[in-house]
Amino acid sequence: MRIIAGKHSSRKLITLPGNATRPTLDKVRGAVFSSLGGFFEGGVFLDLYAGSGACGLEALSRGMDRAVFVDQSAKAAGIIRKNIEALGEKENSRVLVMKDMNALSLIEEEGTRIDLVYLDPPYKAQKNEEVLKYLSDHDMMAKGARAVIESEKEDEYPQRIGRFTLYKNAIYGITKISYYRLSEEIL
C-alpha cells in the first residue's frame, strides 16, 4: 500500500498482518480522492475507522491541514502512528483509540469542525447512517463539508441522512463508494 498523490506520493505504508483490517485498495482510494477534486486547500479530515490510516494520510498528502484517525484497535493505532511518523505528519495528526461514537462525542466537545469524513467500518458492523446523523444533528461539519462511505456494492443508503444529501455512487469491484454533501438548509 502507498500514498497515491501529493507531497508524499509513492511513499509506502504498513498495514496490520492478516485480515484484522481491510485496507482501502490504492485504486479505490485514488478514484475517491480524484472524485473529491484531487487536492485540498486545508481543512480537517476525519478517518473514522482508520485501520492503517491510509485515507487520512492521503488527505494530508493532498493538502488537508489536519487529520483525526479513529480506531478502537490498539494494534491498528500503533500502525497508524508508525505511518504518521514515517511521513513526518505528527504535528498534523491525532490518533484516538476508542469506539466511533465515543470519538465523535469527544470531537464535538472540543469544537472541532470537520470538512471531510471517511467512513470505512468493518462491513458487518456498519452504523454509517447513525454516524452521519450524529455529525449533522450536532453541527460538527464545516460549511460545504462532505462525507464518503465505503461499503459492499449491494448496500443501499438513503438520499438524505440528516443534512447530508447523496450526490454520487460509484462501484469498484465488490466495493461501493457513496458520496454525500452537507446541505446548508436546516431541516
CSV table of N, CA and C in Angstrom, one decimal, residues 14-21 23 75 79:
chain,number,residue,atom,x,y,z
A,14,ILE,N,2.6,0.8,6.0
A,14,ILE,CA,2.5,-0.5,6.5
A,14,ILE,C,1.1,-0.8,7.0
A,15,THR,N,0.7,-2.0,7.0
A,15,THR,CA,-0.6,-2.4,7.5
A,15,THR,C,-0.5,-3.6,8.5
A,16,LEU,N,-1.6,-3.8,9.2
A,16,LEU,CA,-1.6,-5.0,10.1
A,16,LEU,C,-1.5,-6.3,9.3
A,17,PRO,N,-0.8,-7.2,9.7
A,17,PRO,CA,-0.8,-8.5,9.0
A,17,PRO,C,-2.1,-9.2,9.2
A,18,GLY,N,-2.4,-10.1,8.2
A,18,GLY,CA,-3.7,-10.9,8.3
A,18,GLY,C,-4.9,-10.1,7.9
A,19,ASN,N,-6.0,-10.5,8.4
A,19,ASN,CA,-7.3,-9.9,8.0
A,19,ASN,C,-7.9,-9.1,9.1
A,20,ALA,N,-7.1,-8.6,10.0
A,20,ALA,CA,-7.6,-7.8,11.1
A,20,ALA,C,-8.2,-6.4,10.6
A,21,THR,N,-7.6,-5.9,9.5
A,21,THR,CA,-8.1,-4.7,8.9
A,21,THR,C,-8.3,-5.0,7.4
A,23,PRO,N,-7.7,-2.8,4.3
A,23,PRO,CA,-7.3,-1.5,3.8
A,23,PRO,C,-8.0,-1.2,2.5
A,75,LYS,N,-3.8,-2.2,18.3
A,75,LYS,CA,-2.8,-2.6,17.3
A,75,LYS,C,-2.9,-1.7,16.0
A,79,ILE,N,0.0,0.9,14.2
A,79,ILE,CA,0.3,1.0,12.8
A,79,ILE,C,0.1,2.4,12.3
